[in-house]
XYZ file of C-alpha atoms in Angstrom:
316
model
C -15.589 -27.387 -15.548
C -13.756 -24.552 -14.113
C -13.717 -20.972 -15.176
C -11.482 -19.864 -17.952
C -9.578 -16.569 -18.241
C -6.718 -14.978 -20.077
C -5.710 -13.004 -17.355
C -6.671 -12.682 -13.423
C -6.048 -9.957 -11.677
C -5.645 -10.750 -7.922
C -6.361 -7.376 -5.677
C -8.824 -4.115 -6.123
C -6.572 -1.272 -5.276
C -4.756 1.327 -8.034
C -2.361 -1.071 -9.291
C -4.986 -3.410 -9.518
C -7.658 -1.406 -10.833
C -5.324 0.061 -13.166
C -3.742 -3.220 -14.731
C -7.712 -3.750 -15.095
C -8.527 -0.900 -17.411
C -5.000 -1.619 -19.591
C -6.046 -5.455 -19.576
C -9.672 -4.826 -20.368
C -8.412 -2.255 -23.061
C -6.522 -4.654 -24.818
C -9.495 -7.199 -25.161
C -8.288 -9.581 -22.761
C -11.537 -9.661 -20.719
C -9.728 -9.628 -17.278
C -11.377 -11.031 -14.433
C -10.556 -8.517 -10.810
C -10.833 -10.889 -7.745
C -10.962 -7.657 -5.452
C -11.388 -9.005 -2.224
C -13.618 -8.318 0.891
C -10.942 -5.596 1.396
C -11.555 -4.090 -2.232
C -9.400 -0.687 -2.532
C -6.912 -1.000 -0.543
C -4.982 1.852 1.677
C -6.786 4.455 -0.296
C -9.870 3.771 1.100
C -8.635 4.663 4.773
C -7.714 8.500 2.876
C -9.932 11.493 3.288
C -8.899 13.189 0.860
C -5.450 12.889 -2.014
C -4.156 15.651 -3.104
C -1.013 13.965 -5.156
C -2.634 12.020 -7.420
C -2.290 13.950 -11.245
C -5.453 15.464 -12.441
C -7.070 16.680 -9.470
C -6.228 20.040 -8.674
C -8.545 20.477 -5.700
C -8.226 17.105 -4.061
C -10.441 14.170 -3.902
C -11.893 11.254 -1.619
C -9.668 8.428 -2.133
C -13.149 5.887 -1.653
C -14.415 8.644 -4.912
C -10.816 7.553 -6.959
C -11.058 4.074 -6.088
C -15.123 3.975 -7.283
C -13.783 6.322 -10.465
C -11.006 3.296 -11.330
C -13.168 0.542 -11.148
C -15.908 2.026 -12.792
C -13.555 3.034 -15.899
C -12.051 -0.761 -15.814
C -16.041 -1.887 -16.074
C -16.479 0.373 -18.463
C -13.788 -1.531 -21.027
C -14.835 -4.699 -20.231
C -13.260 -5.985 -16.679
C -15.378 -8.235 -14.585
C -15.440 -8.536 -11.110
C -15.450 -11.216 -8.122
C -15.815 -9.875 -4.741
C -14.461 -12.976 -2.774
C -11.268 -13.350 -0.994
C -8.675 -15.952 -2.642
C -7.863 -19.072 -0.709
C -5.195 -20.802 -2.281
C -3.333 -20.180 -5.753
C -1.329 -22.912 -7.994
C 1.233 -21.674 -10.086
C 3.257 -25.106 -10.697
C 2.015 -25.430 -14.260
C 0.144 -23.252 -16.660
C -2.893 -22.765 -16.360
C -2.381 -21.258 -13.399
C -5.599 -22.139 -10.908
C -6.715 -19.548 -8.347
C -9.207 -20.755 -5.834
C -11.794 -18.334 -3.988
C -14.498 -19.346 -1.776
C -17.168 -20.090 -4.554
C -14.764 -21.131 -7.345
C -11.766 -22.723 -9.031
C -10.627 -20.256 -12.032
C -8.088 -21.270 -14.747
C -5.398 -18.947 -16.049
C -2.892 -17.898 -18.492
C -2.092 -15.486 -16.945
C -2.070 -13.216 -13.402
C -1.164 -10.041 -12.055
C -0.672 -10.219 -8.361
C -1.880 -6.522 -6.611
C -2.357 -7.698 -3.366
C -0.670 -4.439 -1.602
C 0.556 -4.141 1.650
C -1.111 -2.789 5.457
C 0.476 -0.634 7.798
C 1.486 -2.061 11.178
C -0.126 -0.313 13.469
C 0.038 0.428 17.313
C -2.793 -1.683 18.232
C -4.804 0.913 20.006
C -8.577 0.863 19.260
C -8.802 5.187 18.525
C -6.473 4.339 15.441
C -9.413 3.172 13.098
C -11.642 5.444 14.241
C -8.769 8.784 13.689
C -6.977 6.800 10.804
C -7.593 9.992 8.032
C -8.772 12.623 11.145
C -5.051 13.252 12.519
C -3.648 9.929 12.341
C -1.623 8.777 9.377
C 0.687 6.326 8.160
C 2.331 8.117 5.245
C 3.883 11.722 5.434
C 4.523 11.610 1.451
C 0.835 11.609 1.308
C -1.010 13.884 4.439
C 1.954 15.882 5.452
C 0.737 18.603 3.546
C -2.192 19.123 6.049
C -0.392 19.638 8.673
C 1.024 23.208 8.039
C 2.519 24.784 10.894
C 0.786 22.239 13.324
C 2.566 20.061 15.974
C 3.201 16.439 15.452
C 4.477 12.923 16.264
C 5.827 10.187 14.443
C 6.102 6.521 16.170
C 8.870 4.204 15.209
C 12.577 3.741 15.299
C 13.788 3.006 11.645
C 14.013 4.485 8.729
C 10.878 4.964 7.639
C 10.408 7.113 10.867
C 13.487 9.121 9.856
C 11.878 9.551 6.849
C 8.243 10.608 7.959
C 9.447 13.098 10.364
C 11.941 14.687 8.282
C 9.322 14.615 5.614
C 6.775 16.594 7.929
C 9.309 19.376 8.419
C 8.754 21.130 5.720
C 4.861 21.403 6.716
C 4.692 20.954 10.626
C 5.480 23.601 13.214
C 7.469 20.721 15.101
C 8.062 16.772 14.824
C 8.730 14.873 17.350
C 9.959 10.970 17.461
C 8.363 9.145 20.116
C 10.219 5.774 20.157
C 10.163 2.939 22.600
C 13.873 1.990 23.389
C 16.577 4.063 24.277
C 18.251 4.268 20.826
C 17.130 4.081 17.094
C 17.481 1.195 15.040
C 17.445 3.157 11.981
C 20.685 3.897 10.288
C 23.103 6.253 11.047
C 23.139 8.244 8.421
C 19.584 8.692 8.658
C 19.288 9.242 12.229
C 22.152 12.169 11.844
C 19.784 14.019 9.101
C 17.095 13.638 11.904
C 19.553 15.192 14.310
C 20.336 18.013 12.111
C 16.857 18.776 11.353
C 16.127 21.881 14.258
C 12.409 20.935 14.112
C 12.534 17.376 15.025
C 12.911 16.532 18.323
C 13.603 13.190 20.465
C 11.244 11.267 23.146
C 13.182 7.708 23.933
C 11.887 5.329 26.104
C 7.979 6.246 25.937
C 5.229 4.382 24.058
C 1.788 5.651 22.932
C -0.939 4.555 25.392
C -3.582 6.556 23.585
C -4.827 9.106 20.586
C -7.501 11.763 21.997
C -9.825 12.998 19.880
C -11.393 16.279 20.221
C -14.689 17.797 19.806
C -14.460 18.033 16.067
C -13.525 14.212 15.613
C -10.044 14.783 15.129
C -6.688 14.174 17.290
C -5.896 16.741 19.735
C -3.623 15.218 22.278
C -1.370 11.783 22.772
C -1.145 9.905 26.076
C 2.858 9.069 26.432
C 3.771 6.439 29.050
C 7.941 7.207 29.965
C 9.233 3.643 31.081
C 9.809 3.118 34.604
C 6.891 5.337 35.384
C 3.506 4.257 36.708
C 1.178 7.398 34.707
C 1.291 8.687 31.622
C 0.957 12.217 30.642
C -0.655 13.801 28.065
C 0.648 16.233 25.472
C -1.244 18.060 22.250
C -0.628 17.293 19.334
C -2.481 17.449 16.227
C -1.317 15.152 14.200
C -0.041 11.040 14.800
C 2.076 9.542 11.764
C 2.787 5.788 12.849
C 6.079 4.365 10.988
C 6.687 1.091 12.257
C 7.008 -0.706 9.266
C 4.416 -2.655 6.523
C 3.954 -6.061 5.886
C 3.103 -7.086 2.366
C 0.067 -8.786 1.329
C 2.196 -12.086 0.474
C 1.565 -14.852 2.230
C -0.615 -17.042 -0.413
C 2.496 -16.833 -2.686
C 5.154 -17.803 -0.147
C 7.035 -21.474 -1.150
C 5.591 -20.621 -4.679
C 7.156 -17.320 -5.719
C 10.813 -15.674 -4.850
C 9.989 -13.474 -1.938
C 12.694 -10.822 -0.143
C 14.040 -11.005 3.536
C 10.552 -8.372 4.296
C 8.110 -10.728 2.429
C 7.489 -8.631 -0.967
C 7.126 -10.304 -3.971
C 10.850 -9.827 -5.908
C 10.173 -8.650 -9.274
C 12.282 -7.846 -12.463
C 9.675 -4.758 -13.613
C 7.005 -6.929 -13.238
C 7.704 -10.158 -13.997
C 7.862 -12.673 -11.082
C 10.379 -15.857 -11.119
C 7.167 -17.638 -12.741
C 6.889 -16.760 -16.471
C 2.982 -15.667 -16.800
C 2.559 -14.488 -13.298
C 3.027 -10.450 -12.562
C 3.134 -8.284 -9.460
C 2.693 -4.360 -9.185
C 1.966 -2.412 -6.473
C 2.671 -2.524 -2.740
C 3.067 -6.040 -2.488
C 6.400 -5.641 -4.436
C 7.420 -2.278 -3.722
C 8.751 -1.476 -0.235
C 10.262 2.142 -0.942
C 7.848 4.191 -2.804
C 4.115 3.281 -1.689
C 2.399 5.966 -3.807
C -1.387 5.654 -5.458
C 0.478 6.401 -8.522
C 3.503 5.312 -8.476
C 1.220 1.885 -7.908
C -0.869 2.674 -10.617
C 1.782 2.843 -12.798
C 3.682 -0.728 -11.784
C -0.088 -1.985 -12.803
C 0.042 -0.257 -16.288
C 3.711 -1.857 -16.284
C 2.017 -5.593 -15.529
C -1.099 -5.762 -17.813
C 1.052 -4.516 -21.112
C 3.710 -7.328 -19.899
C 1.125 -9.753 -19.276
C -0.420 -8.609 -23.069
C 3.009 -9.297 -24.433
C 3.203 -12.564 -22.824
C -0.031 -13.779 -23.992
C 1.221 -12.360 -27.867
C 4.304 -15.052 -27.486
C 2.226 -17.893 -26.112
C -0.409 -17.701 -28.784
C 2.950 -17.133 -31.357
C 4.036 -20.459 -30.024
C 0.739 -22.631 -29.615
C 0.286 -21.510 -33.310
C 3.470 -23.201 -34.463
C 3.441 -25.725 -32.171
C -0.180 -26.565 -33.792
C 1.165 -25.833 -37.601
């Protein structure tokens, strides 16, 4: 007989975490299939200094361990397994991992959403020691320091003209000869006198220095056979995300990127909720996560209140 719950909570990071302590609060006994990958992006952070309620900073591995210890603490369980394969054609709703099938009324999808990255192998290794994906969150450290940001788009509008409030300079190291970004955004980026332009080059390498953190970039111009080296002390890569989405493709409405389309929370299949990264391609904030997974477990809770309502009069 397979496993029973109320609600499932698919995904370990803030919004999941958090939609866990709201569930668990509200007696619903949720069940957190976190993943292999429990945490999500936090875990790759030093140190936050955004998130309310901590003044002088704090490990994001130490918020992440905080969160799930407060959701065990109200009564949410925990599977550490990866999910497989999800049906959400009928209700219950079955989500398979790689030990068990699990029923459910309900779920809240938190799945998130990773970084593309440059593909070098000194990214992992500097990822939260100079290199960074998100300016909203690290930018601060890098007072008066020198800087690059990697991409074309947006986003990399975005970071660098983010980082000039904190940086000494930004620069936009991009690998064609013009931006893809919009123009509107690529003028603010040309008005901005501390950002400056480097077309036609791509990142060969991140240097670290003695201390363990970046202190130089090797920059390979096309059309020319070496690349040089220049300092910098800080990498922010903006070259897009990719939502964690792909189980729920053919089975939930998905945007043009691959995030999960939402109305709040609610997906286009009553009972089933998504918060977080994996449905929220602008913001990508600890808390602004967190809060989309308060959003999801009090809509799940209401949904469960108007399918007991029913079964009750269906059964009277």
């Amino acid at each position: 007989m397979n496993e029973k719950r109320k609600v499932v909570i698919i995904g370990g990071g803030p919004a999941g975490l958090t939609a866990a302590v709201y569930a668990a609060r509200a007696q619903l006994e949720p069940l957190v299939i976190e993943g292999f990958a429990a945490g999500g992006q936090l875990t790759t952070t030093t140190e936050v200094e955004n998130f309310p309620g901590f003044p002088e900073g704090v490990d994001g591995n130490k918020l992440v361990a905080d969160m799930r210890e407060q959701a065990v603490k109200f009564g949410a369980e925990f599977l550490t397994e990866d999910v497989t394969s999800v049906g959400l054609g009928s209700r219950p709703f079955t989500i398979v991992t790689e030990s068990k099938t699990v029923e459910a009324d309900s779920i809240i999808i938190s799945t998130g959403a990773r970084a593309r990255m440059l593909g070098l192998p000194a990214e992992a290794k500097l990822t939260g020691r100079g290199v960074s994906v998100c300016a909203t969150c690290d930018g601060y450290f890098y007072r008066d320091k020198d800087v690059i940001v990697v991409g074309g788009g947006d986003a990399a509008m975005e970071e660098a003209n983010a980082l000039s409030g904190f940086a000494k300079s930004v620069k936009i190291v991009h690998r064609r000869d013009k931006f893809r970004a919009s123009p509107i955004m690529v003028a603010r980026a040309e008005a901005n006198e501390k950002i400056e332009f480097i077309f036609d080059t791509v990142v060969e390498d991140i240097l670290a220095g003695d201390d363990g953190t970046v202190r130089a970039v090797k920059l390979k111009k096309s059309g020319c056979e070496k690349a040089e080296e220049m300092k910098v002390d800080g990498v922010f890569i903006a070259i897009g995300h990719t939502p964690n989405s792909a189980l729920f493709a053919g089975k939930l409405d998905l945007t043009g990127s691959g995030y999960i389309k939402t109305e709040q929370t609610r997906t286009s299949v009553p009972g089933v909720f998504a918060c977080g990264d994996v449905q929220d391609s602008r913001y990508r904030q600890a808390i602004t996560a967190a809060g989309t997974g308060c959003q999801a477990a009090l809509e799940a809770q209401w949904y469960l209140d108007t399918l007991d309502q029913f079964e009750e009069k269906a059964a009277s």
